[in-house]
N, CA and C of each residue as an Amber inpcrd file, in Angstrom:
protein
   597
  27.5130000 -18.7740000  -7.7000000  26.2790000 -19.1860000  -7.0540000
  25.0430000 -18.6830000  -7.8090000  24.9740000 -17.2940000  -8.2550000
  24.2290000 -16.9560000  -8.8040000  23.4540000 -17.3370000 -10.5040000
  24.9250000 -18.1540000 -11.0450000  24.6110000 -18.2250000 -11.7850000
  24.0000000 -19.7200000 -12.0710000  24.3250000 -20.6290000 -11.0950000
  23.5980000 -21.5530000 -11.0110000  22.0740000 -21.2450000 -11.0320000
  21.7500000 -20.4780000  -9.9530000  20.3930000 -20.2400000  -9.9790000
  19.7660000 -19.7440000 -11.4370000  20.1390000 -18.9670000 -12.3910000
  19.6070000 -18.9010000 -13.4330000  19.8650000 -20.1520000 -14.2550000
  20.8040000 -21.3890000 -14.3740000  20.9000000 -22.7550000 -14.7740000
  20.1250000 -23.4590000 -14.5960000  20.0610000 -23.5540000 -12.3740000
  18.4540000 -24.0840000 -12.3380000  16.8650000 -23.3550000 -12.4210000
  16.8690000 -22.5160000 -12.8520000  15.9060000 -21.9840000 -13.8180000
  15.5390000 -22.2580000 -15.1370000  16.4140000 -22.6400000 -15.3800000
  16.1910000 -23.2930000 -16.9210000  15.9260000 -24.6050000 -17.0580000
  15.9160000 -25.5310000 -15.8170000  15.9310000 -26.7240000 -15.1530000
  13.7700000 -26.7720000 -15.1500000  13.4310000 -25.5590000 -14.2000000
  12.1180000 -25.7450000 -14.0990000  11.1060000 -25.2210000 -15.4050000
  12.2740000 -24.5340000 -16.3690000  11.4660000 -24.1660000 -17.2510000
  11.6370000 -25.5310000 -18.4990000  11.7830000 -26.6900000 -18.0980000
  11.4780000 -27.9630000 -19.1050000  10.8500000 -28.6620000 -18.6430000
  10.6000000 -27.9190000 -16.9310000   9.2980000 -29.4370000 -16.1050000
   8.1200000 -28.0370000 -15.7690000   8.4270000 -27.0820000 -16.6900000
   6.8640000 -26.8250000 -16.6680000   6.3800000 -25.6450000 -15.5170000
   7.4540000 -25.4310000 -14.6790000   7.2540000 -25.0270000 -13.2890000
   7.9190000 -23.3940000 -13.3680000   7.2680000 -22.7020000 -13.7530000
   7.6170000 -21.6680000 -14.5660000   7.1650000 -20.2990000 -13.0790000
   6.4900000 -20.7860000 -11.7010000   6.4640000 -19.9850000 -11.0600000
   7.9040000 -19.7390000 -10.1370000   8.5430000 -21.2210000  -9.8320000
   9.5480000 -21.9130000  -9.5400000  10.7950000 -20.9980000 -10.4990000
  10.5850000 -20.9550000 -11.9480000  11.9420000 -20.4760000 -12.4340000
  11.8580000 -19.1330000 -12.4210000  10.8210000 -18.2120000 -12.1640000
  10.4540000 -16.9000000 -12.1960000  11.3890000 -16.3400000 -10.7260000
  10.7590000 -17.1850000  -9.9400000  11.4030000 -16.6610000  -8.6280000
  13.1420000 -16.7600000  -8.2610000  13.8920000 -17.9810000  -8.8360000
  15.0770000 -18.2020000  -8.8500000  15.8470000 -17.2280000  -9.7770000
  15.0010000 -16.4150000 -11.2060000  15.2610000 -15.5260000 -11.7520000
  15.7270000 -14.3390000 -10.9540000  14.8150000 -13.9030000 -10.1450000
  14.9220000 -12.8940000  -9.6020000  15.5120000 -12.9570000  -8.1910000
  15.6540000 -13.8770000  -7.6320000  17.0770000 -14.2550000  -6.7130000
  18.1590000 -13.7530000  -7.4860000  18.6120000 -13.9920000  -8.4260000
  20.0760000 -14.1920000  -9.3190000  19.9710000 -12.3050000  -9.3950000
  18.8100000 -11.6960000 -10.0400000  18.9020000 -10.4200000 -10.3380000
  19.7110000  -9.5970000  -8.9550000  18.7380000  -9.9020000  -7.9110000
  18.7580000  -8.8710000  -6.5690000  20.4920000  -8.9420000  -6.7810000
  20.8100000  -9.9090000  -7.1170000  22.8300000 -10.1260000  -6.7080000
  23.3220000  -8.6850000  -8.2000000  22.9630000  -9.3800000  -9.6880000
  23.1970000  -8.8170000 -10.4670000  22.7170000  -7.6850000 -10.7370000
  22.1400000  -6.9620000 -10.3220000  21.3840000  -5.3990000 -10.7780000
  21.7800000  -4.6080000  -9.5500000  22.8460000  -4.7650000  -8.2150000
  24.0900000  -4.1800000  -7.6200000  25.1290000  -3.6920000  -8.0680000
  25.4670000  -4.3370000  -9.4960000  26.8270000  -3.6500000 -10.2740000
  26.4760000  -4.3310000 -11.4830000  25.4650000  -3.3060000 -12.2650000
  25.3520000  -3.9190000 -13.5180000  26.4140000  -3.5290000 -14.6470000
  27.1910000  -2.4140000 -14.4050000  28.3460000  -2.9970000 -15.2010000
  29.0360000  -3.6550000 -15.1150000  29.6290000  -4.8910000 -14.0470000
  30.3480000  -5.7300000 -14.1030000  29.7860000  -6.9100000 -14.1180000
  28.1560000  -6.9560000 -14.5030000  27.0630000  -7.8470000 -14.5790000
  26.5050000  -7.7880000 -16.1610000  27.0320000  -7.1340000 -16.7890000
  25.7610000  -6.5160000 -17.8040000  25.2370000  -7.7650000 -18.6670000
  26.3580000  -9.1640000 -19.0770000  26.0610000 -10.0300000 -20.0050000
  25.0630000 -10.8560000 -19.0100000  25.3880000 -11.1450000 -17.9150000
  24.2000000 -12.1540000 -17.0890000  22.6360000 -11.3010000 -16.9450000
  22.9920000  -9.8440000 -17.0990000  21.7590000  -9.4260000 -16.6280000
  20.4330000  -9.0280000 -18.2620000  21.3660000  -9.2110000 -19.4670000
  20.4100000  -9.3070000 -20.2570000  19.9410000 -11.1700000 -20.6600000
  20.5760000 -12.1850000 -20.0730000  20.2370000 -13.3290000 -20.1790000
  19.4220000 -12.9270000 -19.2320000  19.2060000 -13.1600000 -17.9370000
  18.2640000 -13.3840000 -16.8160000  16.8850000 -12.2270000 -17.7120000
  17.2260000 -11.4800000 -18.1210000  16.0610000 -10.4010000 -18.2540000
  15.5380000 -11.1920000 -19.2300000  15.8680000 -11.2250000 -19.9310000
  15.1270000 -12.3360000 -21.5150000  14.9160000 -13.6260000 -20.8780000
  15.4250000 -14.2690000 -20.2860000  14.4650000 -15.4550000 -19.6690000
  13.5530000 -15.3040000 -18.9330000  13.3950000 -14.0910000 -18.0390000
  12.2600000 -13.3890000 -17.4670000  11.2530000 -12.8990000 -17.8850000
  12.0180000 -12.1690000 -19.4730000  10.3750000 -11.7700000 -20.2580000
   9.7410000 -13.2060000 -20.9310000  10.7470000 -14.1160000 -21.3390000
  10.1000000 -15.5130000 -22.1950000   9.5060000 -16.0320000 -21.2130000
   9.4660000 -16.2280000 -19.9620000   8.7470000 -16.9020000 -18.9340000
   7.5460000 -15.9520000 -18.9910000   7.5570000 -15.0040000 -18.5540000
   6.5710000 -13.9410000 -18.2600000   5.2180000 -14.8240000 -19.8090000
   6.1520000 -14.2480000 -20.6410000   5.2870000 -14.4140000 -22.4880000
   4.5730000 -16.2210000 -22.3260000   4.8530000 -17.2360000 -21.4090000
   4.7270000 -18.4350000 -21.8240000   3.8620000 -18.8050000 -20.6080000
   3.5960000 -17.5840000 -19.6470000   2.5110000 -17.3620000 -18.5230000
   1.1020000 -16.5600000 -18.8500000   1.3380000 -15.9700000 -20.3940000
   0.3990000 -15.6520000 -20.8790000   0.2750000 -14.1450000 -20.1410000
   1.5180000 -13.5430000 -19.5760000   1.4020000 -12.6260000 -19.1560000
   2.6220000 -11.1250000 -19.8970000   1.4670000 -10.7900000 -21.0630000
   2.2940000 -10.4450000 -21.9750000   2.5330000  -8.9110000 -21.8960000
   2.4010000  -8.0370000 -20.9420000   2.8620000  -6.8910000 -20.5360000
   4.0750000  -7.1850000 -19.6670000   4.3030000  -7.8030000 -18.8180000
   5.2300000  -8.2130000 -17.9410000   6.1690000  -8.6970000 -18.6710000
   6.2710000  -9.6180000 -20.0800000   7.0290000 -10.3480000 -21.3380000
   7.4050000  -9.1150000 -22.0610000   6.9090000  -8.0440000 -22.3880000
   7.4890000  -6.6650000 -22.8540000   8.0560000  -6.1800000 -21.7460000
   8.3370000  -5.7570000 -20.6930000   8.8460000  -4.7850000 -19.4440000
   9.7400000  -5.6360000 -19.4170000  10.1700000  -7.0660000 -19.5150000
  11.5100000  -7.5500000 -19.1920000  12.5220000  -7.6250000 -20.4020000
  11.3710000  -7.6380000 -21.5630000  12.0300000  -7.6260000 -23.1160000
  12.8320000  -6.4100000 -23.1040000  12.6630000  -5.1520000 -22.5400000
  12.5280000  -3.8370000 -22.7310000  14.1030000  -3.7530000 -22.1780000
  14.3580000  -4.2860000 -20.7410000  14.9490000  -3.9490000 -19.6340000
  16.8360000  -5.1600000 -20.4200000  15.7590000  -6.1500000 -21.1010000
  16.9420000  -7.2800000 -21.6100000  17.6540000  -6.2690000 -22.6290000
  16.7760000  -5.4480000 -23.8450000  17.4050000  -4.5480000 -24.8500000
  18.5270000  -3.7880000 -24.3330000  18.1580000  -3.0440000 -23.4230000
  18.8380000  -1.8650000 -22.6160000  20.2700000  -2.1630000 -21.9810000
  20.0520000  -3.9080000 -21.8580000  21.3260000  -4.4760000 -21.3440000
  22.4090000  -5.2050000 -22.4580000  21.5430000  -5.3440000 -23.4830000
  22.7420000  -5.6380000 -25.0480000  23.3120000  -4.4200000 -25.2920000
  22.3020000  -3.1300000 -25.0720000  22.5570000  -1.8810000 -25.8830000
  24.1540000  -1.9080000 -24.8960000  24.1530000  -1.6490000 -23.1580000
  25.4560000  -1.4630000 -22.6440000  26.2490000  -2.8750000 -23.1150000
  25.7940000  -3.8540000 -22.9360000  27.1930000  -4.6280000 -23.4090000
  27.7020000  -4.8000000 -24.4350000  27.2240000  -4.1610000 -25.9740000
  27.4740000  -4.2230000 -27.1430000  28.4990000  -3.1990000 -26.7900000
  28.4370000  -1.9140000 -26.3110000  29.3150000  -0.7500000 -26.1210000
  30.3000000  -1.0140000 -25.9990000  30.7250000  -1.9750000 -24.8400000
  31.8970000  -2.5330000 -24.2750000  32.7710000  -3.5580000 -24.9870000
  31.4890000  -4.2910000 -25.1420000  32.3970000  -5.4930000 -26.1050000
  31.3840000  -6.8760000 -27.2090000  31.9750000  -5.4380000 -28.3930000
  30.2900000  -5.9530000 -29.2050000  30.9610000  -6.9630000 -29.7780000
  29.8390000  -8.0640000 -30.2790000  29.4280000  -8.9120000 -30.5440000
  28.1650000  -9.3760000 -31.4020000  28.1350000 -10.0150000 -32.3340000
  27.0670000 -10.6090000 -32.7670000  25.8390000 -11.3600000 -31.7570000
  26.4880000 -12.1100000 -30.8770000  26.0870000 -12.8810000 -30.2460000
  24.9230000 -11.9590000 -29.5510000  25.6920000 -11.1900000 -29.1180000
  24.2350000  -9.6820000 -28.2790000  23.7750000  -9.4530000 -29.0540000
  24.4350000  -9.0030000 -30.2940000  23.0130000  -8.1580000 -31.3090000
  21.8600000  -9.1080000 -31.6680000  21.7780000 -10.9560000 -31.5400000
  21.4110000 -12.1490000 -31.3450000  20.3240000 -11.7860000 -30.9230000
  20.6880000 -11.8910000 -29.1100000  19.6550000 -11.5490000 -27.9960000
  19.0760000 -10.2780000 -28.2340000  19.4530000  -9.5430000 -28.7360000
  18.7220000  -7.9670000 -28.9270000  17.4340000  -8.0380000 -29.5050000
  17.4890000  -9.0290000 -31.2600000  17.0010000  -9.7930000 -32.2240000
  15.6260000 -10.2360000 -31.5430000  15.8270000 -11.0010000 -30.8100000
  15.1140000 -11.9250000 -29.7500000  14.2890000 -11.4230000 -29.0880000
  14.8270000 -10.5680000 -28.7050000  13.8790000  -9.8320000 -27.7620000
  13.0030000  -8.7620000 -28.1700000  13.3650000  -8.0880000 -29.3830000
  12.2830000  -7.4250000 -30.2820000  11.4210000  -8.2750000 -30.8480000
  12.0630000  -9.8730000 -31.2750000  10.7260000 -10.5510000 -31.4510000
   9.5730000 -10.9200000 -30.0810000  10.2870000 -11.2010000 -29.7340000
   9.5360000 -11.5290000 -28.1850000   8.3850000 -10.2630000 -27.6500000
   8.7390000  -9.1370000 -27.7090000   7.6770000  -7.6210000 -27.8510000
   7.1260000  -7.9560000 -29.2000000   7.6720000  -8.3310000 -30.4600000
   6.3270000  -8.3410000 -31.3260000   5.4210000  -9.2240000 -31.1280000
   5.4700000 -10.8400000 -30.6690000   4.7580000 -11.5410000 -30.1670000
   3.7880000 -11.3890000 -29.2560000   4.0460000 -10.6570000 -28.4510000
   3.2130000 -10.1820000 -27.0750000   2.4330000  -9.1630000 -27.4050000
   3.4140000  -8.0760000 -28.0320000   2.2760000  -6.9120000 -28.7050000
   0.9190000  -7.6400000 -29.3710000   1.2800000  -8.6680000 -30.3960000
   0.1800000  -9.4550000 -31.1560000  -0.5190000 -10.0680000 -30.3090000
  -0.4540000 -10.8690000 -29.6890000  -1.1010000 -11.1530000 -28.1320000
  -2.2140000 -10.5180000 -27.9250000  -1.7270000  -8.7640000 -27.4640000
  -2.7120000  -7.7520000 -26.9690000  -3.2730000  -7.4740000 -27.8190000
  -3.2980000  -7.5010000 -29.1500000  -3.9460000  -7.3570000 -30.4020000
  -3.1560000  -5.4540000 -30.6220000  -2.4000000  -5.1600000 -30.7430000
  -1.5690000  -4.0460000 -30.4480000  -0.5470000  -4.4980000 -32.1640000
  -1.1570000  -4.2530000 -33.0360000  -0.5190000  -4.9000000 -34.2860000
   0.4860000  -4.1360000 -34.6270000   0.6220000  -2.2090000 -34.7520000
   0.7630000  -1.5900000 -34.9140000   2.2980000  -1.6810000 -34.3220000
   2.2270000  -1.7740000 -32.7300000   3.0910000  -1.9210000 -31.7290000
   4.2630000  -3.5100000 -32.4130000   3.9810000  -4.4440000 -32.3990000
   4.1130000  -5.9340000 -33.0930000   4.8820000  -5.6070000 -33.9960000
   4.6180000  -4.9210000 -35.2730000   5.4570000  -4.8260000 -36.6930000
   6.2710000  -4.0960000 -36.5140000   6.0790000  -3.0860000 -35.4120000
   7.4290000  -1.9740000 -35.5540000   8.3470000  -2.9910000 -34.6880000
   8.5010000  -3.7090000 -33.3980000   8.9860000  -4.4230000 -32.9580000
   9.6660000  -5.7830000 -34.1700000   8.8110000  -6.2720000 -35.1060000
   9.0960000  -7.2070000 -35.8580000  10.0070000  -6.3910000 -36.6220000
  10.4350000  -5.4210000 -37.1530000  11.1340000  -4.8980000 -37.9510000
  12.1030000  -4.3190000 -37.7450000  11.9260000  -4.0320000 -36.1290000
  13.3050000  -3.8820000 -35.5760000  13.9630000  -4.9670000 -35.4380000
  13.3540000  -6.5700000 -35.3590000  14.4270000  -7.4230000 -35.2340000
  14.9350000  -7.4540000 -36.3650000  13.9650000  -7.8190000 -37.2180000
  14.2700000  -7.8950000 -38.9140000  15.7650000  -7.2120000 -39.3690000
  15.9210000  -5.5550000 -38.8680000  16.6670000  -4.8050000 -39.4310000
  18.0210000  -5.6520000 -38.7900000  17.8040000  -6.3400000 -37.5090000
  19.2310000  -7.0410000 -37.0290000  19.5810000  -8.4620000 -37.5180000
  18.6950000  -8.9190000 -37.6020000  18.8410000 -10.7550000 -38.3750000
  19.1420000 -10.3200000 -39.5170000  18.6050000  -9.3500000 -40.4390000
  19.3180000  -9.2160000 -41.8240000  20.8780000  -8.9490000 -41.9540000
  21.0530000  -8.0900000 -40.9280000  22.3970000  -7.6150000 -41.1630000
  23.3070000  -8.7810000 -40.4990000  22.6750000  -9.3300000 -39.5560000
  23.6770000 -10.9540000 -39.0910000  24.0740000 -11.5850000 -40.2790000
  22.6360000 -11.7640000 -41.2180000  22.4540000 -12.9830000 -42.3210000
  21.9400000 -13.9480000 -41.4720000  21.4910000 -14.0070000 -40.5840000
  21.3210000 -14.9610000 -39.7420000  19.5270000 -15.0820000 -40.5150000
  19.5750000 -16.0270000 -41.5120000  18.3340000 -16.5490000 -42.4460000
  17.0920000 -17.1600000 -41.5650000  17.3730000 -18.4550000 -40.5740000
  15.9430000 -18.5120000 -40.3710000  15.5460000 -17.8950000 -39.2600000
  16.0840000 -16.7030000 -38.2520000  15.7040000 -15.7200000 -37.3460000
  14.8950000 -14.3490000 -38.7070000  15.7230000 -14.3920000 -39.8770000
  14.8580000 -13.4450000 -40.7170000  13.7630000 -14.0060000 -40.9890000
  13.5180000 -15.4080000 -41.5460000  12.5750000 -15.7680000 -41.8980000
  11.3810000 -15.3860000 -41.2100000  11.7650000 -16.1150000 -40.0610000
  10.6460000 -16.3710000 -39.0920000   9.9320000 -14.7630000 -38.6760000
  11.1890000 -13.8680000 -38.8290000  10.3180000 -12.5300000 -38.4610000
   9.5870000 -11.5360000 -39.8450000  10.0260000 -12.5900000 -41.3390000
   9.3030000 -11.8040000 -42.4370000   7.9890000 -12.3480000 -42.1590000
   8.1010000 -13.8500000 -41.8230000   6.5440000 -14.6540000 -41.4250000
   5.6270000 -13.8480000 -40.7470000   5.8430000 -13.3110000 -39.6420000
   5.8780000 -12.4300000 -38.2430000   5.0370000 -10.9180000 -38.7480000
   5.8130000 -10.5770000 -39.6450000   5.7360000  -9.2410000 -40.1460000
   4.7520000  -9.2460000 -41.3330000   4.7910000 -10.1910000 -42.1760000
   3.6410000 -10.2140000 -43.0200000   2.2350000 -10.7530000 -42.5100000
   2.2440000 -11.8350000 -41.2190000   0.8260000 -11.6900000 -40.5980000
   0.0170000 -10.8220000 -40.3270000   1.2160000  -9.8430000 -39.4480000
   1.0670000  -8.2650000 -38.5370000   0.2680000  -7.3560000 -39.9790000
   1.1340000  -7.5780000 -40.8950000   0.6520000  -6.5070000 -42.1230000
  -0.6230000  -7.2040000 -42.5750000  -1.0550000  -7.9280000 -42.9190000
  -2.2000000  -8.6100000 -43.4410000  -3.5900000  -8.3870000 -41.9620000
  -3.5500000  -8.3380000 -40.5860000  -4.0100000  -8.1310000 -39.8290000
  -4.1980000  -6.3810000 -39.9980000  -3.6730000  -5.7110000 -40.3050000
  -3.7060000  -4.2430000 -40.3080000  -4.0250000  -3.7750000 -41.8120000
  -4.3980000  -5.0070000 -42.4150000  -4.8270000  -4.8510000 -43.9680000
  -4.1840000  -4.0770000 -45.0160000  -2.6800000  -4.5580000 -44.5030000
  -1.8460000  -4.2690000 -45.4460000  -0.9600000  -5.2630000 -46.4710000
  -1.9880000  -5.2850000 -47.2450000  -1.6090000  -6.7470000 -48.1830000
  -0.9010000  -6.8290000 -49.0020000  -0.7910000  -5.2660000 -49.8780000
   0.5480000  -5.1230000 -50.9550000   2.0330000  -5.1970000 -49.9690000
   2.0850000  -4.9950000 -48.5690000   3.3620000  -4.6370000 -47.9970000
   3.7320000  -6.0860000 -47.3470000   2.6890000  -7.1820000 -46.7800000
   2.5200000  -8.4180000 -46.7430000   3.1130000  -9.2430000 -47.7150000
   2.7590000  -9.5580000 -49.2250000   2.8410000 -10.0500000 -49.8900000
   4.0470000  -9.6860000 -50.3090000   4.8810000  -8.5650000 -50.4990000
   6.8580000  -8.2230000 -50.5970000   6.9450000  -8.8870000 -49.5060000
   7.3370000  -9.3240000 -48.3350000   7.5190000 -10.0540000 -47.5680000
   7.8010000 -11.2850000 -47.5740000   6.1440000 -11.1970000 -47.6300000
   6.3310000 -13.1950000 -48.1000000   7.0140000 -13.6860000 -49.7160000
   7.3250000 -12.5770000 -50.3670000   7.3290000 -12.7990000 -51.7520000
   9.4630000 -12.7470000 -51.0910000   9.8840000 -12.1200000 -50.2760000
  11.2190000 -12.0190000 -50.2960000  11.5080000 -13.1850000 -48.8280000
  10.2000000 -13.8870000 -48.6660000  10.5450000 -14.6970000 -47.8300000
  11.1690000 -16.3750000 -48.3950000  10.2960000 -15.9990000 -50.0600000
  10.1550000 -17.4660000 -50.6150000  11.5730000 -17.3630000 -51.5990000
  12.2710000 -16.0290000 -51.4620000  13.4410000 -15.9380000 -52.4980000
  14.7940000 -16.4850000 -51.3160000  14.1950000 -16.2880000 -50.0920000
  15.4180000 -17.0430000 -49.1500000  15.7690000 -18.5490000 -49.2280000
  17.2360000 -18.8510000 -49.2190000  17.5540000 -20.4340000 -49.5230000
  17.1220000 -21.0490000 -48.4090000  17.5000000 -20.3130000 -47.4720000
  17.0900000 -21.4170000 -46.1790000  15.9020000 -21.9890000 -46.3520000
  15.0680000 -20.7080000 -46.4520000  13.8800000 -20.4650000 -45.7210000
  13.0220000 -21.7700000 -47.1210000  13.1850000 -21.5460000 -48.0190000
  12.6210000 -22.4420000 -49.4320000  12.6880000 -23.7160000 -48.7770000
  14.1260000 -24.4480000 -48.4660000  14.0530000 -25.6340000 -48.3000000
  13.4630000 -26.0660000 -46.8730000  12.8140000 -25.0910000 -46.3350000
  11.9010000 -26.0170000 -44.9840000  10.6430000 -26.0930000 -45.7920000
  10.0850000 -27.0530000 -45.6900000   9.0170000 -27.2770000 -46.3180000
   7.6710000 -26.1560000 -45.1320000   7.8880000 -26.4580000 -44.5690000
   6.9540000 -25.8470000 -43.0470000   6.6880000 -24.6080000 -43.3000000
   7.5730000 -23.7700000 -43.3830000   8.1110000 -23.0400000 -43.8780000
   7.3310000 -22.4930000 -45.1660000   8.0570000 -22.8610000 -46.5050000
   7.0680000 -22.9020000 -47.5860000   5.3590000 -22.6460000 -47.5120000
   5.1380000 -23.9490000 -47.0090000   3.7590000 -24.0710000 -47.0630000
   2.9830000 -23.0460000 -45.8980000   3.8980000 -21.9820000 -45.3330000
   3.1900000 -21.2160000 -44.7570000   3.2690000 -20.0690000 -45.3010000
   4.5760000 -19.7470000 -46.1170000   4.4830000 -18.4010000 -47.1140000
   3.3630000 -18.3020000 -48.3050000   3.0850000 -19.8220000 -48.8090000
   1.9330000 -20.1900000 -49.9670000   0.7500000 -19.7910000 -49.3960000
   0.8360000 -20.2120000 -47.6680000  -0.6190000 -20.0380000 -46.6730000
  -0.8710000 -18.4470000 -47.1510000  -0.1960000 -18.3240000 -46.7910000
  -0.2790000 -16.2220000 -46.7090000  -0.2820000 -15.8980000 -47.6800000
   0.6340000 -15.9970000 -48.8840000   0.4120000 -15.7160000 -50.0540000
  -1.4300000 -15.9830000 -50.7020000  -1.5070000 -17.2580000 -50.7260000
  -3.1010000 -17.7160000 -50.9590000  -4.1100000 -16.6190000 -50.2580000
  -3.6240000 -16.3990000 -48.7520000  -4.8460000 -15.4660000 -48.4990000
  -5.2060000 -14.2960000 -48.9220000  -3.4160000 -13.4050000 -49.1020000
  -3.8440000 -12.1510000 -49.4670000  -4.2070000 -12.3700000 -50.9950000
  -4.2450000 -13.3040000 -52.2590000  -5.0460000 -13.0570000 -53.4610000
  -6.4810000 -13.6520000 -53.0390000  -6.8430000 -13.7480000 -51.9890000
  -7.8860000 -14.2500000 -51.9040000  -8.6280000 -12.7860000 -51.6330000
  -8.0130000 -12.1880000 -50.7230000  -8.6070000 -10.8920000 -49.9700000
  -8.5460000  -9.9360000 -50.9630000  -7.3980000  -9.9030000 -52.1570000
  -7.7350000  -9.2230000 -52.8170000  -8.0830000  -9.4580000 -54.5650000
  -9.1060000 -11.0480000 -54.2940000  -9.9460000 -11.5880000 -55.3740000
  -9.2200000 -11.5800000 -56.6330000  -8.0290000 -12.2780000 -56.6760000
  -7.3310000 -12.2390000 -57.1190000  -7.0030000 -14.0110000 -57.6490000
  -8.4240000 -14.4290000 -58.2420000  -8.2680000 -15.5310000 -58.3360000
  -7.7100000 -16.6190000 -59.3630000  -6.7790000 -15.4590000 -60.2150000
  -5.6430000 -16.4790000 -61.3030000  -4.1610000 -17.0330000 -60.1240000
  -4.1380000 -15.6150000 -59.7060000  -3.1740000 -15.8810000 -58.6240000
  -3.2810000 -17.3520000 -57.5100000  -4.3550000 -16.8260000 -57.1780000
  -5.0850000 -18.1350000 -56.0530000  -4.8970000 -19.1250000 -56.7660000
  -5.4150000 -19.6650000 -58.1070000  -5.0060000 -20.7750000 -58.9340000
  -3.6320000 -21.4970000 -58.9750000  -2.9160000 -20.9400000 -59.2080000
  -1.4150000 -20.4500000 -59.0570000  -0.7560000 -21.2460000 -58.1200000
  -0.9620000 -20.2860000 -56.5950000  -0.5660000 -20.6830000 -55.3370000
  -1.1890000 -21.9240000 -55.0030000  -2.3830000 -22.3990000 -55.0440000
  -2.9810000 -23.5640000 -54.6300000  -2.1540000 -25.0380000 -55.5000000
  -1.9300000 -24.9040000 -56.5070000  -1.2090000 -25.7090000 -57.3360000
  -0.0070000 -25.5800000 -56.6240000   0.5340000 -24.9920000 -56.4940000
   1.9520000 -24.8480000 -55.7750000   1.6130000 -25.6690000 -54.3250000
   0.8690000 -25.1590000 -53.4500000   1.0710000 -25.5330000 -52.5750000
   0.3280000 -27.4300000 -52.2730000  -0.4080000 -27.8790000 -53.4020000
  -0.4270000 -29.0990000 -53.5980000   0.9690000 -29.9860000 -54.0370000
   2.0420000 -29.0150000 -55.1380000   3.2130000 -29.9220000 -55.1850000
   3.6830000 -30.6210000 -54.2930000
């Protein structure tokens, strides 16, 4: 029964109705957070759909406190019976706190979060969850005006296979790349990248 209710939660979170899936969330919990060890895999799904709802309400302290509570519940079910698949959601949910941290303008907070996912998508190999969090991590660094530590980033973002053949992709590592020789007047480089990113 319960777990329907987090199914149809995922039902109101494609029509938009995100006060609707918040509350059916936490129906399902009151059952699951009674015996969270014989709950632990439903209760870090419900918690991570609770903080991504929370994060997509623009309510990004509440999107960390459920991110927080989802970690805590991979950390016990990895114990028991690990899996990639959790260390996945773990991934996820440190991005999900770096997102929100960036949000609050909390950059500091953001990269250490981005790098904790980082340290888990690398070791998956799981390429465009790395990507997306070197993307992530070299914004954060370029915002905190750290442009030599930015630019290794994006520079080991553009050596990834995946990550090369999305064009989207590309043309956003060139984005970043272009800015930091811009910021640091670095305009053979800029020459360079702009040609590139016209190919």
């Amino acid at each position: 029964m319960y777990t329907v209710y987090l199914t149809k939660s995922g039902l109101y979170k494609t029509t938009g109705e995100t006060d609707k899936q918040i509350a059916l969330i936490f129906e399902a919990l009151k059952f699951y957070e009674k015996d969270k060890k014989t709950y632990v895999h439903s209760l870090y799904y419900a918690y991570t759909t609770l903080a991504y709802a929370y994060r997509y309400q623009n309510e990004y302290e509440k999107g960390i406190q459920y991110s927080l509570k989802a970690i805590e519940s991979c950390d016990l079910s990895y114990k028991e019976y690990p899996s990639n698949h959790t260390l996945n959601w773990k991934a996820s949910n440190y991005q999900n706190m770096a997102y929100c941290n960036g949000k609050l303008k909390k950059y500091k907070e953001a990269l250490a979060n981005t790098y904790k996912s980082l340290e888990i998508t690398r070791k998956l190999g799981a390429d465009t969850q790395t990507g997306l969090g070197l993307s992530g991590a070299a914004d954060m660094e370029m915002k905190l005006g750290n442009y030599t530590a930015a630019e290794k980033l994006l520079q080991e973002m553009l050596a990834m296979k995946s990550t090369s053949t999305n064009t989207m992709s590309l043309a956003a590592t060139y984005h970043g790349l272009g800015e930091i020789s811009f910021n640091k007047a670095d305009l053979k480089m800029l020459k360079i990248i702009k040609r590139k990113r016209l190919n």
